[in-house]
XYZ file of C-alpha atoms in Angstrom:
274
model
C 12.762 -2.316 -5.571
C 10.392 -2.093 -2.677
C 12.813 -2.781 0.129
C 15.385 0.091 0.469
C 18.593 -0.279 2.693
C 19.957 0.034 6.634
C 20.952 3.313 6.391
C 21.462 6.258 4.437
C 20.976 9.992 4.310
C 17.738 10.006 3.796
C 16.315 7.874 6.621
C 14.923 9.119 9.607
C 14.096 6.583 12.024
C 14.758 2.597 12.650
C 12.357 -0.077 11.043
C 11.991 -3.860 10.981
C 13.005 -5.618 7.784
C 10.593 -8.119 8.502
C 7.691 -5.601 8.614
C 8.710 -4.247 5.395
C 8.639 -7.408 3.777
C 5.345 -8.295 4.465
C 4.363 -4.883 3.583
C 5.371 -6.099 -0.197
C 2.831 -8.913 -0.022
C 0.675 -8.495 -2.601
C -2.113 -9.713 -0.479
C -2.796 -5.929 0.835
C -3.696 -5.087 -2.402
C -6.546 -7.412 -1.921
C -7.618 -6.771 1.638
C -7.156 -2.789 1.207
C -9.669 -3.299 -1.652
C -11.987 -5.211 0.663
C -11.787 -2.859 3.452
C -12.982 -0.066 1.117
C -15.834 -2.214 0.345
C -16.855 -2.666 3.937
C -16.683 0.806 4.306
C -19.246 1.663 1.663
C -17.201 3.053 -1.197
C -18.565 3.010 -4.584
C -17.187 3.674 -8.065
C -16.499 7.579 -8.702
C -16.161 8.173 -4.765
C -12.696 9.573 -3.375
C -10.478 8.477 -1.125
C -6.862 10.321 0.263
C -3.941 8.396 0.898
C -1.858 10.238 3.357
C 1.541 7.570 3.090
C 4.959 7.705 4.727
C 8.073 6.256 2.363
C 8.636 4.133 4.891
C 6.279 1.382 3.522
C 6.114 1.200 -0.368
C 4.704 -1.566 -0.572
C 2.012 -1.085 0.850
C 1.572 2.612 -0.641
C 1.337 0.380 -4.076
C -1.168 -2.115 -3.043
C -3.019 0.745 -1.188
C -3.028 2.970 -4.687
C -4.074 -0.237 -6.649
C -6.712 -1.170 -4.558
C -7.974 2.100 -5.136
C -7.824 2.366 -8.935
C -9.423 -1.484 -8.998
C -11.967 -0.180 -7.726
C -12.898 2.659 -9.867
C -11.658 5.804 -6.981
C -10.717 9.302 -7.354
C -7.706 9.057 -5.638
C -5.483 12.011 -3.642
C -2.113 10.874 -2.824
C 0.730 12.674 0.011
C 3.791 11.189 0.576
C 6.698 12.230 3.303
C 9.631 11.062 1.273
C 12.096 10.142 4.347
C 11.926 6.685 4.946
C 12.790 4.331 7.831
C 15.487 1.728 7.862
C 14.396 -0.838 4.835
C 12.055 1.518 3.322
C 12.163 3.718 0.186
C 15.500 5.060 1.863
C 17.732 4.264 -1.079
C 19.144 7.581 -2.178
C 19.493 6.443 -6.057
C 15.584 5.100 -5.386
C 13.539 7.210 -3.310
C 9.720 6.939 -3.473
C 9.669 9.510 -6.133
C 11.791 7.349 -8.796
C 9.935 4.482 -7.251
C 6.441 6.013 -8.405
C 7.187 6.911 -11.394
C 8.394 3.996 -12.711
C 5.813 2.226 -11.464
C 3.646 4.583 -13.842
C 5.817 4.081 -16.625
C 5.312 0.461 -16.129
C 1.777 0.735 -16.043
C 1.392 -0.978 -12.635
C -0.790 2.337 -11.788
C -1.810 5.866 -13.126
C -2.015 7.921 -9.898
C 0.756 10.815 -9.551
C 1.009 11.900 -6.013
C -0.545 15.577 -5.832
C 2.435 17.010 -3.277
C 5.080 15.584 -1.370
C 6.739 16.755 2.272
C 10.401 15.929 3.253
C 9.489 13.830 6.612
C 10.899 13.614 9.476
C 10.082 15.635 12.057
C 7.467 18.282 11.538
C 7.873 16.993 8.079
C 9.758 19.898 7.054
C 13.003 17.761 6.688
C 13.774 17.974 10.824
C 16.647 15.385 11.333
C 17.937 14.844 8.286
C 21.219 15.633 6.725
C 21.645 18.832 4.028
C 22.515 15.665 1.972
C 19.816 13.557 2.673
C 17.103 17.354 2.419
C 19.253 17.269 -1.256
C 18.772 13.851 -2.544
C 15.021 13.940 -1.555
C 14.531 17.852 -3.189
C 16.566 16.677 -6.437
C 13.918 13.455 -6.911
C 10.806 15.937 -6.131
C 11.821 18.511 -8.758
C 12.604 15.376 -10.948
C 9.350 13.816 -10.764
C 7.426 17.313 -11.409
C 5.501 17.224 -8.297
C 5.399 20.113 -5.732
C 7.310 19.833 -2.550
C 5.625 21.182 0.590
C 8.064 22.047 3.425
C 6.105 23.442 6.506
C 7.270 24.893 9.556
C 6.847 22.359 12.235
C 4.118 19.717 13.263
C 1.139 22.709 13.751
C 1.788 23.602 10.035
C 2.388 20.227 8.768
C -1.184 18.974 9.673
C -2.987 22.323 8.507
C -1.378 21.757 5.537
C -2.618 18.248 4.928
C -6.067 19.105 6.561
C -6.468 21.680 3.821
C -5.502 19.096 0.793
C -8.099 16.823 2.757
C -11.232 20.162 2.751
C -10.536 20.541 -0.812
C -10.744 17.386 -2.178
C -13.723 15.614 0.181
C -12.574 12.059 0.319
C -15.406 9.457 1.744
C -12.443 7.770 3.324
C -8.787 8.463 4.564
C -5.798 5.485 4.131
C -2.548 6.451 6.557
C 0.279 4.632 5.765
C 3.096 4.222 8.514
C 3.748 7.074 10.765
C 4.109 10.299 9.160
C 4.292 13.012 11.519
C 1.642 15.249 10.997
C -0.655 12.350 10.067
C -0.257 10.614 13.731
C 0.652 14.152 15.461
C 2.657 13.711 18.824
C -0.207 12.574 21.816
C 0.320 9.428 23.169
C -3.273 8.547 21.813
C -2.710 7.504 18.803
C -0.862 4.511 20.374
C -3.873 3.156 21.622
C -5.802 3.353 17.733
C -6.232 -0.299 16.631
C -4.754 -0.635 13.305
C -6.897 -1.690 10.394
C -10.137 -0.298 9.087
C -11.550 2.395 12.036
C -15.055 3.852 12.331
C -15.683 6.442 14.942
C -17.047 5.549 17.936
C -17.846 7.091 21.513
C -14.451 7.105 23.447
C -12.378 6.707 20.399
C -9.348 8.419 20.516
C -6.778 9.556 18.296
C -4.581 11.960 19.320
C -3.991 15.587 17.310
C -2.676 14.494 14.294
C -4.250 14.286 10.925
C -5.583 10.998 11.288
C -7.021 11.553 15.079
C -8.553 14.573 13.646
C -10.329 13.055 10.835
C -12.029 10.587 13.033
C -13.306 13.099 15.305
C -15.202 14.611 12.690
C -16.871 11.679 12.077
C -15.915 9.857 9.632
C -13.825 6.327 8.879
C -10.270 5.969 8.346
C -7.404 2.825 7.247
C -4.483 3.172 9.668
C -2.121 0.936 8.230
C 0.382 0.706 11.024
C 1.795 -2.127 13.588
C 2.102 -4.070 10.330
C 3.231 -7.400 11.445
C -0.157 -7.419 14.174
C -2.312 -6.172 11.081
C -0.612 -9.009 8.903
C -1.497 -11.990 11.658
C -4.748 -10.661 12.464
C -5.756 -10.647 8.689
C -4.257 -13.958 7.704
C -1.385 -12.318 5.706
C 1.806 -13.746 5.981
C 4.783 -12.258 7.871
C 8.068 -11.780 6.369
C 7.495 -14.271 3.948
C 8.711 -13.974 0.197
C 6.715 -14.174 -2.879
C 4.320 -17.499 -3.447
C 4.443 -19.133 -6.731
C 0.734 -20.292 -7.726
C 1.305 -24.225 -7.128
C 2.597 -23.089 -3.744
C -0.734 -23.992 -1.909
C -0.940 -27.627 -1.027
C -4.559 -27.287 -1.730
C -4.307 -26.019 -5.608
C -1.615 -28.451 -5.972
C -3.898 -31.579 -5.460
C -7.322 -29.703 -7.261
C -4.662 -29.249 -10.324
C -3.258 -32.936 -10.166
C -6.892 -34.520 -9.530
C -8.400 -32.065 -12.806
C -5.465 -33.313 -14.779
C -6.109 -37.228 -13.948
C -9.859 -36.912 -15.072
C -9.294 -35.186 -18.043
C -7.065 -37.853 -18.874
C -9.968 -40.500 -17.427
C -12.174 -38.983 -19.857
C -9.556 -38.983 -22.821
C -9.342 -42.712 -22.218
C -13.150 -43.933 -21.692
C -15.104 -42.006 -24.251
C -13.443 -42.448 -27.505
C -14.384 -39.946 -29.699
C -12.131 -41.095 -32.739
C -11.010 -44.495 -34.053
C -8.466 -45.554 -37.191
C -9.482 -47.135 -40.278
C -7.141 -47.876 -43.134
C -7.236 -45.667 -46.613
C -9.192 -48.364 -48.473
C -12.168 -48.384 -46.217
């Protein structure tokens, strides 16, 4: 349910269906929690999660780091999706998020959602594909912002950022207004970024949040993020006994139980009469 399909109204741009299936390793989950660690979040502090469609998985793992660790939580989501992504028209990331609350996988209800695309005001797609995405918004019960191009776009997430003071911003793929349209933000490492003299990037959201001065999590360049954090790429789903090394500590426990069970009798049999 996390991998969506080639094409359909509602996608905007080409992906790789090998990034999007390591985006669904569950692994993220772990290291997202980590990284909010390293960057000094506590219990009760927020963080905003600013996500395109175009990765659910990781907007899952991102959102359950986030409640594991005990975070007010602010989450924005562009609901057109890239090839593979949450582009399925009977399963957009609406349906997808609420099920997953139904489920109880997580509590957090996104607090507004945009169309994507361009100026993500709905810019390149279809009136059927602007439809399908409108119909799951007013299904789900949450608003649906549509701004006016890429200037509006970012005041508008700027302002959901002022008013709820996250510690720490998560961007997730490349919404438009999040990454903005200089060539800078090509050059922003992907991962968990502090500010630093020099650093640039660009006039989007995310460039504009580090300039003020504080950290960010750009979760982009997925497969590079994936090698460079020891997360497999385009793998599927590992059973526990997958891991050579669990495999033999579960086999060698087993055999000296089993050593034990034989050289320290605890019990012996004796007939009725005795």
């Amino acid at each position: 349910g996390l991998i969506g399909v080639e094409w359909s109204p509602t996608t905007t741009t080409l992906g790789e269906l090998s990034a999007k299936m390591t985006a669904c390793d569950p692994l993220w989950a772990v290291r997202i929690a980590r990284w909010f660690d390293e960057a000094g979040l506590e219990p009760g502090d927020r963080v905003a999660i600013l996500a395109s469609s175009s990765f659910p998985g990781l907007v899952l793992s991102s959102i359950a780091a986030a409640e594991n660790r005990g975070l007010e939580t602010l989450l924005a989501v562009s609901l057109g999706a890239s090839t593979w992504g949450a582009n399925s028209p009977g399963h957009p990331w609406p349906a997808i998020e609420r099920e997953l609350r139904q489920a109880g996988f997580v509590r957090t209800k996104a607090a507004f959602y945009t169309l994507g695309g361009d100026g993500e005001g709905g810019t390149g797609l279809s009136p059927e594909g602007k439809a399908i995405l409108e119909s799951a918004a007013r299904s789900s019960g949450v608003p649906l912002r549509v701004p006016r191009g890429l200037t509006e776009a970012v005041a508008l997430k700027r302002e959901a950022l002022r008013a709820f003071g996250p510690k720490l911003l998560v961007s997730i793929g490349g919404s438009h207004a999040n990454l903005g349209d200089d060539e800078a933000i090509l050059d922003l490492p992907p991962g968990l970024v502090f500010p630093a003299p020099g650093l640039r990037g660009g006039n989007g959201v995310l460039g504009q949040w580090l300039d003020s001065g504080r950290p960010a999590l750009h979760l982009l360049a997925i497969e590079k993020l994936a090698l460079k954090e020891k997360i497999p790429v385009d793998s599927p789903p590992r059973p526990w006994f997958a891991s050579s090394s669990r495999t033999w500590a579960a086999v060698a426990g087993l055999a000296l139980f089993f050593g034990v069970l034989c050289t320290h009798r605890r019990w012996a049999w004796r007939d009725e009469d005795d």
